[in-house]
C-alpha positions as a Markdown table, in Angstrom:
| # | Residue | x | y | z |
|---|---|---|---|---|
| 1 | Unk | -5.1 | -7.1 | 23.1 |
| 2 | Unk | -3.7 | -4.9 | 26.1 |
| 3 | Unk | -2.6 | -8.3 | 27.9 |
| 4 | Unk | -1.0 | -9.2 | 24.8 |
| 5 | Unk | 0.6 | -6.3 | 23.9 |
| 6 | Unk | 2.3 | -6.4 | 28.2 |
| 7 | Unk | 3.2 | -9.8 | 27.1 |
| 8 | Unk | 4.8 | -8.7 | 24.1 |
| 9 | Unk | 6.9 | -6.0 | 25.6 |
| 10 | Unk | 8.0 | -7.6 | 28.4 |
| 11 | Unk | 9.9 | -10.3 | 26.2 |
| 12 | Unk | 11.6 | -7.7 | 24.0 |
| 13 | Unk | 13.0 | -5.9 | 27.1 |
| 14 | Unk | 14.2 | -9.0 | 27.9 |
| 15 | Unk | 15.8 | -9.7 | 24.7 |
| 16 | Unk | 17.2 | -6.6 | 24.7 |
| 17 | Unk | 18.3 | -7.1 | 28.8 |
| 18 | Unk | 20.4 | -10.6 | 27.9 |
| 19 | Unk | 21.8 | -8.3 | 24.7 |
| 20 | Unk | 23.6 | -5.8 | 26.9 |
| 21 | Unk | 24.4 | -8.0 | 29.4 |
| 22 | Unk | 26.2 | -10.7 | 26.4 |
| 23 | Unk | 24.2 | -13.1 | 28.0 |
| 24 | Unk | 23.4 | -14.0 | 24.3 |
| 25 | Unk | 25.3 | -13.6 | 21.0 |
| 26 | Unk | 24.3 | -10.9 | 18.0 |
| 27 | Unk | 23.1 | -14.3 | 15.8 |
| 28 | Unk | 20.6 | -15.2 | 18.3 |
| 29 | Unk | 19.6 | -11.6 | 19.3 |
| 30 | Unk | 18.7 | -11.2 | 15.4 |
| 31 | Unk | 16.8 | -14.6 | 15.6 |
| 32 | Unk | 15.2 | -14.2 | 18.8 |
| 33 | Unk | 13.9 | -10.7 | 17.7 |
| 34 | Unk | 12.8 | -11.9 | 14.1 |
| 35 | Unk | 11.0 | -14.9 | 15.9 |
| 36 | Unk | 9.2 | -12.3 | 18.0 |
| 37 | Unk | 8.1 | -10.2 | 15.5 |
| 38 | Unk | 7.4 | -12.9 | 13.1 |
| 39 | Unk | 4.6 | -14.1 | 16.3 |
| 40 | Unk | 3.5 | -10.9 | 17.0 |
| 41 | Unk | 2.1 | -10.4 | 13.3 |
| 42 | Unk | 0.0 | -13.3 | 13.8 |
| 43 | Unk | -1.6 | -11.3 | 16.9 |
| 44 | Unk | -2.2 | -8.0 | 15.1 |
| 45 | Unk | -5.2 | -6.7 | 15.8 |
| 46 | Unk | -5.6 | -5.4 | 11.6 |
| 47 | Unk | -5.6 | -5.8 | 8.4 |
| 48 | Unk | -2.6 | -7.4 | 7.7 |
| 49 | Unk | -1.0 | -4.1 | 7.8 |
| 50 | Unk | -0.2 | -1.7 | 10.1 |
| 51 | Unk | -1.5 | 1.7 | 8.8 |
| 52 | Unk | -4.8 | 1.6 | 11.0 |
| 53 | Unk | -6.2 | -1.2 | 13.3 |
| 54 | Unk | -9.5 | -2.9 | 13.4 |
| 55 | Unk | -12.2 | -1.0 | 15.7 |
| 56 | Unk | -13.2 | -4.6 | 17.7 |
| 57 | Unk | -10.7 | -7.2 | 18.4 |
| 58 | Unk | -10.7 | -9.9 | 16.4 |
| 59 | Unk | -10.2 | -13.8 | 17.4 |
| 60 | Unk | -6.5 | -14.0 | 16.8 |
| 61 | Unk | -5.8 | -10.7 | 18.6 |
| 62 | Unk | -7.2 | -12.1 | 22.1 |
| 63 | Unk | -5.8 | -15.8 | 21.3 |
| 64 | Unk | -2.8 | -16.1 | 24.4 |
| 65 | Unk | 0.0 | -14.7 | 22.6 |
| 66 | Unk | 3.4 | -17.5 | 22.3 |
| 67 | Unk | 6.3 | -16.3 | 21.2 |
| 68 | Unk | 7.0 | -19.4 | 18.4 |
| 69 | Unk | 10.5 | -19.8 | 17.0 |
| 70 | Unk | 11.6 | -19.4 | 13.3 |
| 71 | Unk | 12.8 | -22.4 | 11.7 |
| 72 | Unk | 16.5 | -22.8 | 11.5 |
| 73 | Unk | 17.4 | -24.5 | 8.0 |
| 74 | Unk | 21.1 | -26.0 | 8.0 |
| 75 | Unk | 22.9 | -25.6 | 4.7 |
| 76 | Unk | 26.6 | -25.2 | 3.8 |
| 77 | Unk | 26.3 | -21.7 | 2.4 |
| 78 | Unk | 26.5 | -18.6 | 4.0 |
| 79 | Unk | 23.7 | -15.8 | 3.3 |
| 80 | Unk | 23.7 | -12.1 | 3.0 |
| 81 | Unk | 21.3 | -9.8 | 4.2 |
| 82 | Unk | 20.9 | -6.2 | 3.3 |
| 83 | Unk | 19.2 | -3.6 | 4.3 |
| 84 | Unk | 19.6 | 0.1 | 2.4 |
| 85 | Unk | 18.5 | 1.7 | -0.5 |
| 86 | Unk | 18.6 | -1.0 | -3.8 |
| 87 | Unk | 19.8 | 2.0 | -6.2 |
| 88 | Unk | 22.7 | 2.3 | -4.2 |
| 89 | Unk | 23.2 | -1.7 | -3.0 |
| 90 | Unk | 22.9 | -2.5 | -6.6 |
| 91 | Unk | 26.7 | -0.7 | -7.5 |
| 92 | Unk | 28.0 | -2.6 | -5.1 |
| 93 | Unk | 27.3 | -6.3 | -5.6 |
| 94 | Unk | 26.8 | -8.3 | -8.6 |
| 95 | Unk | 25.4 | -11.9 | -9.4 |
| 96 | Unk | 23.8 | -14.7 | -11.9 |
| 97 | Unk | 20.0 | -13.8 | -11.1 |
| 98 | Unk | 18.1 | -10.6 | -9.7 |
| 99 | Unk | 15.0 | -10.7 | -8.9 |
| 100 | Unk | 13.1 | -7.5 | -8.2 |
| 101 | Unk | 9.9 | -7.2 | -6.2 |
| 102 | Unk | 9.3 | -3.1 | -5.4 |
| 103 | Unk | 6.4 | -1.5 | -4.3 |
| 104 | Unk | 4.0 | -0.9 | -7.2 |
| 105 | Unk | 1.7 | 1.3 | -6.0 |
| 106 | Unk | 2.3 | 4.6 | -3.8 |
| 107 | Unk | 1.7 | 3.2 | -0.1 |
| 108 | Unk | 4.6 | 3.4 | 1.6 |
| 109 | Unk | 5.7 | 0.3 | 3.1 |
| 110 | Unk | 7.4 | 2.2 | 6.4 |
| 111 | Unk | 4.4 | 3.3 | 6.7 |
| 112 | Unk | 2.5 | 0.4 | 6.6 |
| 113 | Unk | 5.0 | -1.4 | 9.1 |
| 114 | Unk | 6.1 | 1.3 | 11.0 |
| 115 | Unk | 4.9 | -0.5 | 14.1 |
| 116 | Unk | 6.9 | -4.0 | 13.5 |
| 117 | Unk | 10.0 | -1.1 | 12.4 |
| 118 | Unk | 9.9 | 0.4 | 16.2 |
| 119 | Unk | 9.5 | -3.0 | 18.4 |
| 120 | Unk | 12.8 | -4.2 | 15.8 |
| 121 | Unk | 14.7 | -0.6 | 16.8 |
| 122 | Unk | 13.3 | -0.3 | 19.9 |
| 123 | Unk | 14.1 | 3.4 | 20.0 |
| 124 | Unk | 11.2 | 4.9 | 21.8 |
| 125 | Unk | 10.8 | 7.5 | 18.7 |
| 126 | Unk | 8.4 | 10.1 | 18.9 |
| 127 | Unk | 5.0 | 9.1 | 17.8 |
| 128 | Unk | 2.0 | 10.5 | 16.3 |
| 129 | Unk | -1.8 | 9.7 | 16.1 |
| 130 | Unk | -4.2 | 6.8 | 17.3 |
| 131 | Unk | -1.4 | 4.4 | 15.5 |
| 132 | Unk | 1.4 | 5.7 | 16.8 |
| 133 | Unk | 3.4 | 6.4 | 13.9 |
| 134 | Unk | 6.7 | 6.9 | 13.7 |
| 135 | Unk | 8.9 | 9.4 | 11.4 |
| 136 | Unk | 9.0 | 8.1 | 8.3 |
| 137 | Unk | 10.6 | 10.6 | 6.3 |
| 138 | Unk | 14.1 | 9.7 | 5.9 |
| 139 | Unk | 12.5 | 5.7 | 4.5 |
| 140 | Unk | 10.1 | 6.8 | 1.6 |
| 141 | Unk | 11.3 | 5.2 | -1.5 |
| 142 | Unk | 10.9 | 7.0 | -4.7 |
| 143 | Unk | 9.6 | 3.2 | -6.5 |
| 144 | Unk | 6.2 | 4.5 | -4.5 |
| 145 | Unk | 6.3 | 8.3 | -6.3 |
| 146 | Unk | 4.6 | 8.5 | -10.0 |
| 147 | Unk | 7.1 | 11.1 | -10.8 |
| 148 | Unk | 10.7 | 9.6 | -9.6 |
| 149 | Unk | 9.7 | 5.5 | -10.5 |
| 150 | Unk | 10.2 | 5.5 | -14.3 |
| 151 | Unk | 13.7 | 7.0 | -13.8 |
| 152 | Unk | 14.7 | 5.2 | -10.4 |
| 153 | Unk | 13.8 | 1.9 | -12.2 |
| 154 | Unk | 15.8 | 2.3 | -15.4 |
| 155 | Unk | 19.1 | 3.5 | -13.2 |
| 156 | Unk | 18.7 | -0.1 | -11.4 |
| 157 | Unk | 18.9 | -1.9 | -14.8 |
| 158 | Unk | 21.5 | -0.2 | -16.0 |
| 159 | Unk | 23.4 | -0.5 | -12.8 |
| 160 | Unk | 22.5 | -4.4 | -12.4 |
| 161 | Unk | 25.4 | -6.2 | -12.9 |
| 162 | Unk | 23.4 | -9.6 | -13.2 |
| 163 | Unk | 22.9 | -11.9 | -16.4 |
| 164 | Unk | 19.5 | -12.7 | -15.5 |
| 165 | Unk | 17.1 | -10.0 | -14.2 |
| 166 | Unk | 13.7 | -10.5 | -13.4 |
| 167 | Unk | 10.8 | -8.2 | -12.5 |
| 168 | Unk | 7.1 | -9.3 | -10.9 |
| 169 | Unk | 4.9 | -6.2 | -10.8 |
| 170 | Unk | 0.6 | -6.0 | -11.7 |
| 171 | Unk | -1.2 | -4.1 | -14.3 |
| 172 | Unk | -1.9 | -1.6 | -11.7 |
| 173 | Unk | 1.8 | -0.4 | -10.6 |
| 174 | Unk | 2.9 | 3.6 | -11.1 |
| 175 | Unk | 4.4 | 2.3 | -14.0 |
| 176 | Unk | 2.8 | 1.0 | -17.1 |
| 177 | Unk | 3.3 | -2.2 | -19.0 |
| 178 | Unk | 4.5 | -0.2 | -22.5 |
| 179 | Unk | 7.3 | 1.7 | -19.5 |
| 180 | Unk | 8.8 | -1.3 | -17.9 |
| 181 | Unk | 8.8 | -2.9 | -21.4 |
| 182 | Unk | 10.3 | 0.3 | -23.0 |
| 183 | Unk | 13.1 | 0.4 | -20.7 |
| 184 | Unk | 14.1 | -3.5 | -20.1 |
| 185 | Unk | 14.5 | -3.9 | -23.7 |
| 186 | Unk | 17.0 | -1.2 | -24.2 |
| 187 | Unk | 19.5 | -3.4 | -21.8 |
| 188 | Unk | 19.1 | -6.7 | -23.5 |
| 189 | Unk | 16.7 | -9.9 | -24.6 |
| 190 | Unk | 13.5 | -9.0 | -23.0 |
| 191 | Unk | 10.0 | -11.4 | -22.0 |
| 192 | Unk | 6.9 | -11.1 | -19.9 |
| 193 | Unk | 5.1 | -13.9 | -18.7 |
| 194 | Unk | 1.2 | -12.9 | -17.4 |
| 195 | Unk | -1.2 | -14.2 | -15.2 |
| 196 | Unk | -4.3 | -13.7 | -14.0 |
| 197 | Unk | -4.3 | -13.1 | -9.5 |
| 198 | Unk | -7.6 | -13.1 | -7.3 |
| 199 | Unk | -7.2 | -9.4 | -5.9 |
| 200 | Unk | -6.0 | -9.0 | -1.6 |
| 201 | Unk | -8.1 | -6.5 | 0.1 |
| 202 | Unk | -6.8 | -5.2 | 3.0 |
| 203 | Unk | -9.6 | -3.6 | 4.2 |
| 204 | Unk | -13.0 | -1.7 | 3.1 |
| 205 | Unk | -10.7 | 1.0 | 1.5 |
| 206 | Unk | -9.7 | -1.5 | -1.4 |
| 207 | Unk | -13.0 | -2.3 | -2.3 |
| 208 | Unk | -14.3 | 0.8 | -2.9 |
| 209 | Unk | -11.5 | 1.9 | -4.9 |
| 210 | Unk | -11.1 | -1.4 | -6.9 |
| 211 | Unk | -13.8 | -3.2 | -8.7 |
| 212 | Unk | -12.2 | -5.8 | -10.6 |
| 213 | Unk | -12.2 | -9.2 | -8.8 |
| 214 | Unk | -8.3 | -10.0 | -10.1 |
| 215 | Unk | -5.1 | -8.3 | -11.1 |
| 216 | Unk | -2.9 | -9.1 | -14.4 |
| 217 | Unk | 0.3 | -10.3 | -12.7 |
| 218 | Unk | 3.3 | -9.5 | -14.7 |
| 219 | Unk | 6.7 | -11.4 | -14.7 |
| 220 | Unk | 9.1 | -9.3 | -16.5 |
| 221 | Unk | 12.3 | -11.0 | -18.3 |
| 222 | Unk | 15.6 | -9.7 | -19.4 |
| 223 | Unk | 19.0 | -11.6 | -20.2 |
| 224 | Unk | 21.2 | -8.5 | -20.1 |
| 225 | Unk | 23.7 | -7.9 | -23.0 |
């Protein structure tokens, strides 16, 4: 809602305010502003994403927004978050288990969440159209192009320098079954697991365009040589 959406702003500009003014640290910036976002997704007046918005507001969108905090989990190890492109990430680190979860079909997901990407930047960007989407263009990842995915995906295998790599991906990706199959095997012992998934439809879109009720969910297995 408009109120909401006041609401909303006002506490980023303040998070941003105690920021510059090292009133707070750049730990609880990065958890304050994850904590905001997280709450503001429960608000969003969609479809779960971002790529058009509902024509009447819906329940949750009116509901008095509260910014709710993210759980903090103690532990005794230390995390790493990244935040590039994985064909290039993936020559630089190395591990026991990978496990990959890429886009499968050709939405992009800066796209999709280009409005949760601006409120985390907060660089008043240049917008266009009733959603006010940003400039994408630099973001797109080629795992969501029919031509570029069968050759991005096989330079991430061979790059991977894990034991264990594992792959979850649907019967309805750019990239078939026989593909995936075809190229995993080349770099070790390969396996795939399947299931049967009740379908998510975002919005009236994905019901026309899909009949099926479920999707064959796929988990792809590979004990590198």
């Amino acid at each position: 809602s408009d109120f909401n959406g006041k609401k909303c702003d006002a506490i980023r500009q303040e998070l941003e305010k105690l920021y510059k003014n090292k009133e707070i640290n750049e730990h609880q910036y990065n958890y304050f502003l994850a904590s905001l976002i997280n709450s503001i997704d429960k608000h969003a007046n969609t479809a779960s994403v971002y790529g058009a918005f509902l024509k009447s507001l819906k329940k949750s969108a009116v509901k008095d927004f509260e910014l709710e905090l993210l759980p903090i989990i103690d532990g005794n190890k230390d995390g790493k978050v990244y935040n590039e492109d994985i064909n290039i990430l993936i020559k630089k680190i190395k591990g026991d288990i990978l496990y990959l979860d890429p886009p499968y079909n050709a939405r992009q997901y800066s796209a999709n969440y280009h409005l949760l990407e601006t409120i985390s930047k907060y660089d008043n960007p240049i917008i266009k159209g009733k959603t006010g989407l940003r400039d994408y263009s630099n973001q797109k990842s080629k795992f969501c192009s029919k031509s570029q995915v069968n050759q991005v995906f096989e330079d991430l295998i061979l790059n991977a320098d894990f034991k264990y790599i594992f792959l979850s991906y649907n019967d309805e990706g750019l990239m078939s079954l026989e593909t995936i199959k075809e190229i995993m095997k080349k770099y070790g012992e390969y396996k795939c697991f399947t299931t049967n998934y009740k379908r998510f439809r975002a919005d009236k879109e994905e019901n026309r365009n899909h009949k099926k009720s479920s999707t064959i969910e796929y988990l792809h297995c590979l004990i590198k040589n």
